[in-house]
PDB file of C-alpha atoms in Angstrom:
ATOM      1  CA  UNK A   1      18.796 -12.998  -0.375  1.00 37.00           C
ATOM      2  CA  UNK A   2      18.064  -9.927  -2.045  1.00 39.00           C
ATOM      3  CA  UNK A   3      15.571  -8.830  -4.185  1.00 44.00           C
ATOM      4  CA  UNK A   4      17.715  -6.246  -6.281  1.00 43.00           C
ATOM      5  CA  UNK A   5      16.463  -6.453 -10.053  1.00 46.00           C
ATOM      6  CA  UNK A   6      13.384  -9.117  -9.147  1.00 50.00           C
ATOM      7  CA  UNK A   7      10.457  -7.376 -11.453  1.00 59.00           C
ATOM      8  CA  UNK A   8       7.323  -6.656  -9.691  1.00 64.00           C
ATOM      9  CA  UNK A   9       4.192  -7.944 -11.019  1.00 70.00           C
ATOM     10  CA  UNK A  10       0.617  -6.705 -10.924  1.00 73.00           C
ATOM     11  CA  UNK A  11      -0.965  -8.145 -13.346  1.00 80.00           C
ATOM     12  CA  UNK A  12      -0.833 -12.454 -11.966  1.00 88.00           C
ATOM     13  CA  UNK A  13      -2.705 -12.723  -8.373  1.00 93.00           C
ATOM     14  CA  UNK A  14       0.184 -12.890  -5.093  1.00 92.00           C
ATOM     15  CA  UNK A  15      -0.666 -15.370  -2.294  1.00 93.00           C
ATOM     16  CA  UNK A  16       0.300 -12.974   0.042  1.00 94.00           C
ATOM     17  CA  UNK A  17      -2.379 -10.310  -1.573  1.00 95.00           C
ATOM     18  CA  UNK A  18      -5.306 -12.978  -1.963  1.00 96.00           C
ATOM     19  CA  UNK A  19      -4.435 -13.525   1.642  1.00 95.00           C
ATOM     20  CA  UNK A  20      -4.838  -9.676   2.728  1.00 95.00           C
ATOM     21  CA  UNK A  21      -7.751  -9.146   0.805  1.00 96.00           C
ATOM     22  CA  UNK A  22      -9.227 -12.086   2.274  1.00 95.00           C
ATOM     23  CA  UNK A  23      -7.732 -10.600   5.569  1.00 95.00           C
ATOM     24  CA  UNK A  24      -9.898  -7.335   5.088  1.00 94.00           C
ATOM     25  CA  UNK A  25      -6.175  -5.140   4.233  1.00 94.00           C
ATOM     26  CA  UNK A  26      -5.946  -3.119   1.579  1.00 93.00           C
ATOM     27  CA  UNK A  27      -2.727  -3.644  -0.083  1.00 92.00           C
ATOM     28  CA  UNK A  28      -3.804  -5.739  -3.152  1.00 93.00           C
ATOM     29  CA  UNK A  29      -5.254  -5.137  -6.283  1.00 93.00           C
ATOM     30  CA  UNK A  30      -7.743  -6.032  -8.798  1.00 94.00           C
ATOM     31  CA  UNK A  31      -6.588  -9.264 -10.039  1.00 95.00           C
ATOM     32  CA  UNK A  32      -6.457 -10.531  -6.447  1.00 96.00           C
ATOM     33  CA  UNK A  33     -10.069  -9.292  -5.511  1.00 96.00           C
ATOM     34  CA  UNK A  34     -10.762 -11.940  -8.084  1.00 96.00           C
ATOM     35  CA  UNK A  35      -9.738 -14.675  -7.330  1.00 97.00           C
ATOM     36  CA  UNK A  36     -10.428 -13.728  -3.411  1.00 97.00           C
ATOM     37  CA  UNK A  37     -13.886 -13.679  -4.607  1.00 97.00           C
ATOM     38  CA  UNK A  38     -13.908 -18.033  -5.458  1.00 97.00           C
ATOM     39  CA  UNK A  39     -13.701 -19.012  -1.937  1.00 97.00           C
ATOM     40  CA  UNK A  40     -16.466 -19.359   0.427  1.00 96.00           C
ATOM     41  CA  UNK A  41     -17.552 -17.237   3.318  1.00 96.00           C
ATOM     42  CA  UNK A  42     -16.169 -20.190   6.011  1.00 95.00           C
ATOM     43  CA  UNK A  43     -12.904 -20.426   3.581  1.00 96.00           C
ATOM     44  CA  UNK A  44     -12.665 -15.793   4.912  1.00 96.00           C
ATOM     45  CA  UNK A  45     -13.896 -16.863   8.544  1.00 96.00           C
ATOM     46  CA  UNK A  46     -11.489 -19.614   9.397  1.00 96.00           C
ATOM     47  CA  UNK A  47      -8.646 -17.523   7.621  1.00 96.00           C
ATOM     48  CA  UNK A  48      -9.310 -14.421  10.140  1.00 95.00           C
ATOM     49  CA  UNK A  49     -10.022 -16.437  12.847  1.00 96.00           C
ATOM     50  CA  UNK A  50      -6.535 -17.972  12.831  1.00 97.00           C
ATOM     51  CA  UNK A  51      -5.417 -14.713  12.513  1.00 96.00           C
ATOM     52  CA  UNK A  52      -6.568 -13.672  15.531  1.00 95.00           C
ATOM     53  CA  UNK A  53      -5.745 -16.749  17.236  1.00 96.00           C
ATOM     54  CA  UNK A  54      -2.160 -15.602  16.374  1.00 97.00           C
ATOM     55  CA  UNK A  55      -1.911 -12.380  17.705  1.00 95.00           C
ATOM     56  CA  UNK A  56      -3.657 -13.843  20.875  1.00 95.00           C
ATOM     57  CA  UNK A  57      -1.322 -16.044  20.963  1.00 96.00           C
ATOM     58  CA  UNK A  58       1.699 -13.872  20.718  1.00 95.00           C
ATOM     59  CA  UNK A  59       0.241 -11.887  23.646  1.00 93.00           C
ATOM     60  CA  UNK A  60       0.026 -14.686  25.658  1.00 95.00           C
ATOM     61  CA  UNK A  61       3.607 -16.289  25.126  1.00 96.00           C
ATOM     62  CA  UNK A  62       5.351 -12.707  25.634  1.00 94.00           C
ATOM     63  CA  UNK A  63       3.109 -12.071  29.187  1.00 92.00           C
ATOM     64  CA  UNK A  64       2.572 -15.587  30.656  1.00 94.00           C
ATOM     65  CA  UNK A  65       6.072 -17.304  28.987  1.00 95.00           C
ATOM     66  CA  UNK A  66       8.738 -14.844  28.283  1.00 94.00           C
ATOM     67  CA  UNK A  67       9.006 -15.321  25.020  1.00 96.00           C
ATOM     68  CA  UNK A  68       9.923 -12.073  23.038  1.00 95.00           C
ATOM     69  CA  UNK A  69      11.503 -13.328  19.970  1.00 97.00           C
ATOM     70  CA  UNK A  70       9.455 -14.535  16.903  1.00 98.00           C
ATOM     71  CA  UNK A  71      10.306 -15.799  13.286  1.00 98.00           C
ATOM     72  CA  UNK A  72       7.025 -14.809  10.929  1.00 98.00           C
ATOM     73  CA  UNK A  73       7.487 -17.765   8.289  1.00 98.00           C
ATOM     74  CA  UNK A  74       5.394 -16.221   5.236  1.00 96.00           C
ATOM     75  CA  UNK A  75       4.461 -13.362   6.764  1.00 96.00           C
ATOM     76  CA  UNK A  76       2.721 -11.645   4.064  1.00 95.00           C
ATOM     77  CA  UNK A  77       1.385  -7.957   3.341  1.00 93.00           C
ATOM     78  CA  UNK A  78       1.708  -6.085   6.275  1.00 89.00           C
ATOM     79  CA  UNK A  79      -1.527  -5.823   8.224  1.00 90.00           C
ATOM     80  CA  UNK A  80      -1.673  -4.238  11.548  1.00 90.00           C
ATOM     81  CA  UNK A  81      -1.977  -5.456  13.985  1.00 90.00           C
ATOM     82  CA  UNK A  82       0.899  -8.029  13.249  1.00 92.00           C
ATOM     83  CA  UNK A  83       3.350 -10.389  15.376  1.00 94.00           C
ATOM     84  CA  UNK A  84       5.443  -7.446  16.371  1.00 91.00           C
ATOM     85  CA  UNK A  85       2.023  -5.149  17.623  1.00 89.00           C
ATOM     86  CA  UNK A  86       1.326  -8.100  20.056  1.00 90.00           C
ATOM     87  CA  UNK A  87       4.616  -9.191  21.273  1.00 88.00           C
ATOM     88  CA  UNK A  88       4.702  -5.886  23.125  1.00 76.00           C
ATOM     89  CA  UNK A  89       3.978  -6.641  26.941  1.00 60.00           C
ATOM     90  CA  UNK A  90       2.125  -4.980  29.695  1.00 52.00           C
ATOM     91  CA  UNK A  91       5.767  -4.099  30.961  1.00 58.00           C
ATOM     92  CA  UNK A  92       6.782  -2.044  28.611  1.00 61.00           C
ATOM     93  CA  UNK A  93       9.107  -4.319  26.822  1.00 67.00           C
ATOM     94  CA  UNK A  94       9.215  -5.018  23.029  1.00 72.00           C
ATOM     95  CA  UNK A  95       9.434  -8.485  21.507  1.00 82.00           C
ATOM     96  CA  UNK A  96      12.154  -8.889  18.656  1.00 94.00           C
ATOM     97  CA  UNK A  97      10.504 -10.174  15.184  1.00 97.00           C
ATOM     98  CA  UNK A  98      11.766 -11.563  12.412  1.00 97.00           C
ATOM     99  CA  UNK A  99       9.874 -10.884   9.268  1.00 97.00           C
ATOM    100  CA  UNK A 100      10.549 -13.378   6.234  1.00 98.00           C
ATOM    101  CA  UNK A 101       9.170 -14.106   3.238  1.00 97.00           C
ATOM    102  CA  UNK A 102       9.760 -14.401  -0.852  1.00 94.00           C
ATOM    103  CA  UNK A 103       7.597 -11.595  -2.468  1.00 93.00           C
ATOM    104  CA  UNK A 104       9.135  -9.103  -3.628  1.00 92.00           C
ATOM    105  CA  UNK A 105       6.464  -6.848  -3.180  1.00 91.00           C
ATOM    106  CA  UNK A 106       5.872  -8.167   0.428  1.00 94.00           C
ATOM    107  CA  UNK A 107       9.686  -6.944   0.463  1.00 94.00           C
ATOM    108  CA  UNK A 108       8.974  -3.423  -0.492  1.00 93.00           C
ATOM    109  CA  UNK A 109       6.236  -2.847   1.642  1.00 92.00           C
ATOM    110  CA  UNK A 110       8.009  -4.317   4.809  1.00 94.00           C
ATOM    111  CA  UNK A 111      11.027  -2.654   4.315  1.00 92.00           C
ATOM    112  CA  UNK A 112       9.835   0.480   4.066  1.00 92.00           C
ATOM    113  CA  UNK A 113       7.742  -0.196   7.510  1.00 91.00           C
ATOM    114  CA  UNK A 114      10.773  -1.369   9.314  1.00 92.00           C
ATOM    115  CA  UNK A 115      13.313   0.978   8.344  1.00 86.00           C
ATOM    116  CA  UNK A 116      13.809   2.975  11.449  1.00 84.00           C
ATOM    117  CA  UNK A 117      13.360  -0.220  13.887  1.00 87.00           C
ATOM    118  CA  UNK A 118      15.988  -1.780  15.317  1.00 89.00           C
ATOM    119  CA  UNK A 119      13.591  -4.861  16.716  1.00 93.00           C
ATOM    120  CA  UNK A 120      11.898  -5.718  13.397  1.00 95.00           C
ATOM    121  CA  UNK A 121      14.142  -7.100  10.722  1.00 96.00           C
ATOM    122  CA  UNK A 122      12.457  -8.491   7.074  1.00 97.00           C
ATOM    123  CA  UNK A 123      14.511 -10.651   4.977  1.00 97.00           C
ATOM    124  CA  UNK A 124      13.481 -11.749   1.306  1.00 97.00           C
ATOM    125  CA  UNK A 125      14.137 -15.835   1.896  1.00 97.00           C
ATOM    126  CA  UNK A 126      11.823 -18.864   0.661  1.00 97.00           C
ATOM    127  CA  UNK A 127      10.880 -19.964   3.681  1.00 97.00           C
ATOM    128  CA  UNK A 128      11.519 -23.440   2.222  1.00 97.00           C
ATOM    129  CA  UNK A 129      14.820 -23.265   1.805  1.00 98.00           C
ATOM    130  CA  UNK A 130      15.684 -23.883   5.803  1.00 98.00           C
ATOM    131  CA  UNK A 131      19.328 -23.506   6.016  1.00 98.00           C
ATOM    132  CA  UNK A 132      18.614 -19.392   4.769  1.00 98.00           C
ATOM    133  CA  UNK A 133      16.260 -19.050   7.653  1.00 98.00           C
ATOM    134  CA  UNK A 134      17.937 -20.758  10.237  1.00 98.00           C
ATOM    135  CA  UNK A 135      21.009 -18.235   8.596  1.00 98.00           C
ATOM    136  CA  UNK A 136      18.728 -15.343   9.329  1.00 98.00           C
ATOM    137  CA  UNK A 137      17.546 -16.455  12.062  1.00 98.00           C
ATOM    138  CA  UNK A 138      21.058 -17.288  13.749  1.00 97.00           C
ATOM    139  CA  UNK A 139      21.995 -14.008  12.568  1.00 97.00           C
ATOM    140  CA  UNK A 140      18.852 -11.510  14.531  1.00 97.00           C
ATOM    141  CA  UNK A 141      17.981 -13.728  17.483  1.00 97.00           C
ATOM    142  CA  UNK A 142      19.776 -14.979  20.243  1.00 97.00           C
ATOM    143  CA  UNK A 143      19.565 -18.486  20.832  1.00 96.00           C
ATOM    144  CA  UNK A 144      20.174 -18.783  24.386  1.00 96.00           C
ATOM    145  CA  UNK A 145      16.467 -17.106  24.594  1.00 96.00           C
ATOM    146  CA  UNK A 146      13.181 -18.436  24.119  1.00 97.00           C
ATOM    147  CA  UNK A 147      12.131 -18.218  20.204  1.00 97.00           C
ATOM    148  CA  UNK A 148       8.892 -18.819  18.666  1.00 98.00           C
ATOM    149  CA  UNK A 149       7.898 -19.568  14.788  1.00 98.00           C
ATOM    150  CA  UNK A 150       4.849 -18.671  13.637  1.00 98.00           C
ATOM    151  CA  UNK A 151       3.742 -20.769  11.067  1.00 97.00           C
ATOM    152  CA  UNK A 152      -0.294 -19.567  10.607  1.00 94.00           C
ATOM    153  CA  UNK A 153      -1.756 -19.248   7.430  1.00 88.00           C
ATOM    154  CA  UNK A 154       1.474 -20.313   5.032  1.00 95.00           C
ATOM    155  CA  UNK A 155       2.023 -23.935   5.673  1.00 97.00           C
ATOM    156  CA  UNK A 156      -1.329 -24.226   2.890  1.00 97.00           C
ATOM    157  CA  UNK A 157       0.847 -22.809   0.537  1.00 96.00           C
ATOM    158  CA  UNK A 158       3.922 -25.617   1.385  1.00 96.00           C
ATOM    159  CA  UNK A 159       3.744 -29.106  -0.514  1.00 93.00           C
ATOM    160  CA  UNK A 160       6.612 -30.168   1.669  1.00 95.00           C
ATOM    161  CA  UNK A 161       5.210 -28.541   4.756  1.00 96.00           C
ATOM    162  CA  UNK A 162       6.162 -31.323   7.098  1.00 96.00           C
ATOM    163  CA  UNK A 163       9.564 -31.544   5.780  1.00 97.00           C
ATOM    164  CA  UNK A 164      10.116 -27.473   6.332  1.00 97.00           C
ATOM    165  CA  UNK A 165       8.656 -27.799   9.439  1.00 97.00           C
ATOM    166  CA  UNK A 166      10.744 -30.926  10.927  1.00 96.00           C
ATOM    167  CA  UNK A 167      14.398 -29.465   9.788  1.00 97.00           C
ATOM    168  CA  UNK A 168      13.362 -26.137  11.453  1.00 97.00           C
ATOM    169  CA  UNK A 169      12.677 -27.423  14.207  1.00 96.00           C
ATOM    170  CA  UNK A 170      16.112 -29.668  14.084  1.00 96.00           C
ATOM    171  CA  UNK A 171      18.579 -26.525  13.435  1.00 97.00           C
ATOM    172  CA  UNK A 172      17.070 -24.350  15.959  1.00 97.00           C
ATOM    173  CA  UNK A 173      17.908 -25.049  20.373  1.00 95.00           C
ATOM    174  CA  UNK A 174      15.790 -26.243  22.813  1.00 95.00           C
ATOM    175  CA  UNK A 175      13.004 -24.113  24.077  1.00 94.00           C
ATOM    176  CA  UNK A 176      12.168 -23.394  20.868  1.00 97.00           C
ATOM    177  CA  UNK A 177       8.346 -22.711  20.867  1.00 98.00           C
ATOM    178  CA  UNK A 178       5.971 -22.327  17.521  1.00 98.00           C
ATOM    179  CA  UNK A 179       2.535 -21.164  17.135  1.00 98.00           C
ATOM    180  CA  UNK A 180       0.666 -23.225  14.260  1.00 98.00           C
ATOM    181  CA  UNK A 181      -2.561 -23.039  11.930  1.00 98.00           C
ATOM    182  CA  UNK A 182      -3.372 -24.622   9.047  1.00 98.00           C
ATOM    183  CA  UNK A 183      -6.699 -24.943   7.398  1.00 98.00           C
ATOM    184  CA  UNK A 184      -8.565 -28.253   6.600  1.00 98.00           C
ATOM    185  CA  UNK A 185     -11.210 -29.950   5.012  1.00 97.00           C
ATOM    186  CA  UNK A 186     -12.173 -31.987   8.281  1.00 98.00           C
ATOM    187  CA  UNK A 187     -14.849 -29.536   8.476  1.00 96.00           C
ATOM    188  CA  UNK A 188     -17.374 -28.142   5.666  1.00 96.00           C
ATOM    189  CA  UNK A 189     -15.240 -30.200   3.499  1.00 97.00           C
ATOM    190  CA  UNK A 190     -16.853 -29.918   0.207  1.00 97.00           C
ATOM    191  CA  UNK A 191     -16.740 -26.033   0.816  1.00 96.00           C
ATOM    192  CA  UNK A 192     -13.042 -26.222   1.607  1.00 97.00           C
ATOM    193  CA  UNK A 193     -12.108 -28.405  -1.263  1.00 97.00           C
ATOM    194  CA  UNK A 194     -14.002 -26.111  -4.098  1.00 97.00           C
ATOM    195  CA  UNK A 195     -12.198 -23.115  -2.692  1.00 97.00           C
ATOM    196  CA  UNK A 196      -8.938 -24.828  -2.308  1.00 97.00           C
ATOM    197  CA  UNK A 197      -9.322 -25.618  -6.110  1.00 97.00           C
ATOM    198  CA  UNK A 198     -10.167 -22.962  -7.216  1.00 97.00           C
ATOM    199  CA  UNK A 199      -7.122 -21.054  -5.586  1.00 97.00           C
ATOM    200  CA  UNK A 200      -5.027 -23.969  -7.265  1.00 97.00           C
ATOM    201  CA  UNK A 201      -6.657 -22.992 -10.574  1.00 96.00           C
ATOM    202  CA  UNK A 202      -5.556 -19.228 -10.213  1.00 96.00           C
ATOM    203  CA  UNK A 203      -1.684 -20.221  -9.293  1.00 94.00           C
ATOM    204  CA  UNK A 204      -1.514 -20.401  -5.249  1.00 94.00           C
ATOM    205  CA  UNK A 205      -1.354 -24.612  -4.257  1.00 93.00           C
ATOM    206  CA  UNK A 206      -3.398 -24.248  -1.312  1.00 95.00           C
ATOM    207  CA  UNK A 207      -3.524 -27.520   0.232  1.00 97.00           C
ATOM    208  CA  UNK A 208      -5.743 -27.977   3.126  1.00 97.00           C
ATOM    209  CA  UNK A 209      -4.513 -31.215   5.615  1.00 98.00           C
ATOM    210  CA  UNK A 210      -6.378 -33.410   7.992  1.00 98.00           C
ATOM    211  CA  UNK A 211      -6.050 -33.289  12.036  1.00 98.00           C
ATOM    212  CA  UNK A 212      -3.683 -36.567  11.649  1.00 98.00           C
ATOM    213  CA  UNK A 213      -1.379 -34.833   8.806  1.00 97.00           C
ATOM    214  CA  UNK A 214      -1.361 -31.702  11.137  1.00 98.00           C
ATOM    215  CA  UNK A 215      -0.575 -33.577  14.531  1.00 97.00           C
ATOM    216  CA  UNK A 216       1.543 -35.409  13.240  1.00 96.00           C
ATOM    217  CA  UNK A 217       3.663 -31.908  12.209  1.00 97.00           C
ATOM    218  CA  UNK A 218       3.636 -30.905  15.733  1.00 97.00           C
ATOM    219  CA  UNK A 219       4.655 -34.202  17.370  1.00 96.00           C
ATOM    220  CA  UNK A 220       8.098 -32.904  18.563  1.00 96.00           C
ATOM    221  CA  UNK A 221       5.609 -30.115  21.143  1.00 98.00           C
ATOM    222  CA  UNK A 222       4.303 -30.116  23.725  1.00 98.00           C
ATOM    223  CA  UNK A 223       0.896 -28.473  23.343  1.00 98.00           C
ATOM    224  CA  UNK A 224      -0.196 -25.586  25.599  1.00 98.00           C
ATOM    225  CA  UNK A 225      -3.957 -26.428  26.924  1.00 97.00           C
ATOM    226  CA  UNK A 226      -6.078 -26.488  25.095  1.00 97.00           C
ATOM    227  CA  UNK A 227      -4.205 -28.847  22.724  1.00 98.00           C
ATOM    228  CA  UNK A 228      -5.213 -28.848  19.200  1.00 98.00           C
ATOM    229  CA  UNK A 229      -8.399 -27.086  18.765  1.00 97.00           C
ATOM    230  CA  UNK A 230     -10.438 -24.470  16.497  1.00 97.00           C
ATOM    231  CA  UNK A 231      -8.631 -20.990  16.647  1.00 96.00           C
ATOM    232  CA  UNK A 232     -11.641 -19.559  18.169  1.00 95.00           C
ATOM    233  CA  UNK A 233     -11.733 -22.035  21.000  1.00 96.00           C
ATOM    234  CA  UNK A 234      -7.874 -21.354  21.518  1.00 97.00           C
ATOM    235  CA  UNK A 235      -7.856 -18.362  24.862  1.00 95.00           C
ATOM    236  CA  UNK A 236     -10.463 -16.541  23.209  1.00 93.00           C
ATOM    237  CA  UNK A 237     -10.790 -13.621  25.093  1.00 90.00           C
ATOM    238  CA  UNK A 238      -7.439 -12.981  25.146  1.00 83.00           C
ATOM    239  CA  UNK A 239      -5.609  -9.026  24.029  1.00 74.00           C
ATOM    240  CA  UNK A 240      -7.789  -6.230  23.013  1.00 73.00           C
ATOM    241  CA  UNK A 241     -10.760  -6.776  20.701  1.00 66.00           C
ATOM    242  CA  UNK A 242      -8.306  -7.328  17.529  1.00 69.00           C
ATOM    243  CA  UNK A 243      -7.141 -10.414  19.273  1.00 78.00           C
ATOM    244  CA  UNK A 244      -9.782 -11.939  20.730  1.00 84.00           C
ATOM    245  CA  UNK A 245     -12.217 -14.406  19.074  1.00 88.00           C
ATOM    246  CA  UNK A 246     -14.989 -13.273  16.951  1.00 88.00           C
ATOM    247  CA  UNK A 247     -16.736 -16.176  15.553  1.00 85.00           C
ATOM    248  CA  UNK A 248     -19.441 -18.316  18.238  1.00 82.00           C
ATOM    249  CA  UNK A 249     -18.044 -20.644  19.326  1.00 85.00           C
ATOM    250  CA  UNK A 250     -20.693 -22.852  19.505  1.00 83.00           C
ATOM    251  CA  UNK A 251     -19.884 -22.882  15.432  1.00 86.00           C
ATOM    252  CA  UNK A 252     -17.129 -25.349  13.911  1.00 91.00           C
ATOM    253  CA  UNK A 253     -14.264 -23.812  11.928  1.00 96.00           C
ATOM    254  CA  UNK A 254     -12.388 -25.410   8.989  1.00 97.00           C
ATOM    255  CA  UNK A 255      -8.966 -24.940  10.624  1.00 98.00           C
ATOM    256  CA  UNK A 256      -6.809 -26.406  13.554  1.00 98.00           C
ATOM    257  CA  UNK A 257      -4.456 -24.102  15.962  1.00 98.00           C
ATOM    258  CA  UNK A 258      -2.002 -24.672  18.739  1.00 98.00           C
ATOM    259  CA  UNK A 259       1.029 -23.462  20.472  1.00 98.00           C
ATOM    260  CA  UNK A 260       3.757 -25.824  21.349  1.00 98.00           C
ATOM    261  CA  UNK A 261       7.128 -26.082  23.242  1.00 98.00           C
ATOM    262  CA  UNK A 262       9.974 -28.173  22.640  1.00 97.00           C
ATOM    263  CA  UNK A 263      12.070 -28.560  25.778  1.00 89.00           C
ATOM    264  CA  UNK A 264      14.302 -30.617  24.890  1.00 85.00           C
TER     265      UNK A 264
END
């Protein structure tokens, strides 16, 4: 899809700027520094917690798995470390990443990040519509290897989250592996809910799910130990300090992570 005459705006708040500014990045802009300012302190520290769960992640599928090709659904203003940072092993080799999302803006800055790589690749798609990713996908990857989505911080943002989720996981090969977050209102709810609201109010349909709604999206893996846990309680010492775990984990976390493989 391209993005050739799609007008740039900077004066309505972007998901994917909330999210960096919420992230601690810097590519955002007034308008999204307000309405990052209406959710709560555990609303930021689950968000960068799964964060880091995903880079840890990453690390630990490309070193312990062999899996060096990823698909980041919704993946955002670039913020470094990213997918691509941790996919690289302790051998030397360099995981293949496939950057999509629908911003424009995201667009711009990715592009101009990736132009000189040859094993980064962003593409302008709604990650909704599944027959353009599994398009780009087909077209980047190769599917007789390993390949992991990363869905972490964007299925929120999906009302039909299952649904994306279920015919991705259809179109793509066995051995297909995916590393997951979503936020929820198990935990701290009444916190959640007024921030999730008040992100609703401002444009972005952030819609935090229970453990149930979230297993039941992952029912076709098989979950890496731990299982379904807190991001924080997921490896968490894991990579360099930008990976590991930062938040006690003593402390609960309005958010669920895992990593799972489908084998079949």
């Amino acid at each position: 899809m391209a993005d050739h005459g799609v007008a740039l705006r900077y004066d309505v708040p972007s998901s994917a700027r909330v999210v960096n500014k919420l992230l601690g990045g810097k590519d955002n802009y007034d308008i999204d520094g307000v309405v990052a300012a209406t959710v709560s302190k555990r609303f930021v520290v689950a968000l960068r917690e799964a964060r880091r769960f995903l880079l840890r992640a990453v690390n630990v599928l490309s070193t312990e798995h062999g899996v060096h090709q990823y698909v980041d659904l919704g993946c955002g203003m670039p913020l470094p470390p990213d997918v691509g940072d941790a996919a690289a092993t302790h051998r030397g080799e360099t995981g293949r990443v496939l950057y999509l999302d629908h911003d424009p803006l995201v667009a711009v800055y990715a592009r101009a990040l990736l132009e000189r790589s040859l094993d980064r690749r962003f593409a302008l798609v709604d990650i909704t519509d599944t027959a353009a990713v599994l398009e780009q996908i087909t077209g980047f990857l190769d599917l007789g290897q390993p390949i992991a989505l990363c869905l972490s911080g964007t299925a929120e943002l999906l009302p039909n989250a299952t649904d994306v989720l279920t015919e991705l996981t259809s179109g793509l090969p066995a051995n297909t592996w995916i590393i997951f977050s979503h936020l929820t209102d198990d935990v701290f709810s009444e916190e959640v809910r007024r921030s999730a609201e008040n992100l609703v109010r401002n444009g972005l349909p952030y819609q935090p799910r229970d453990r149930a709604t979230v297993t039941a999206m992952l029912d076709r893996y098989e979950l890496l130990q731990p299982g379904l846990v807190s991001p924080h309680h997921w490896r968490p010492d894991i990579g360099d300090m930008a990976h590991q775990a930062f938040h006690p984990q003593k402390y609960d976390l309005s958010v669920y992570a895992a990593v799972g493989h489908r084998q079949s």
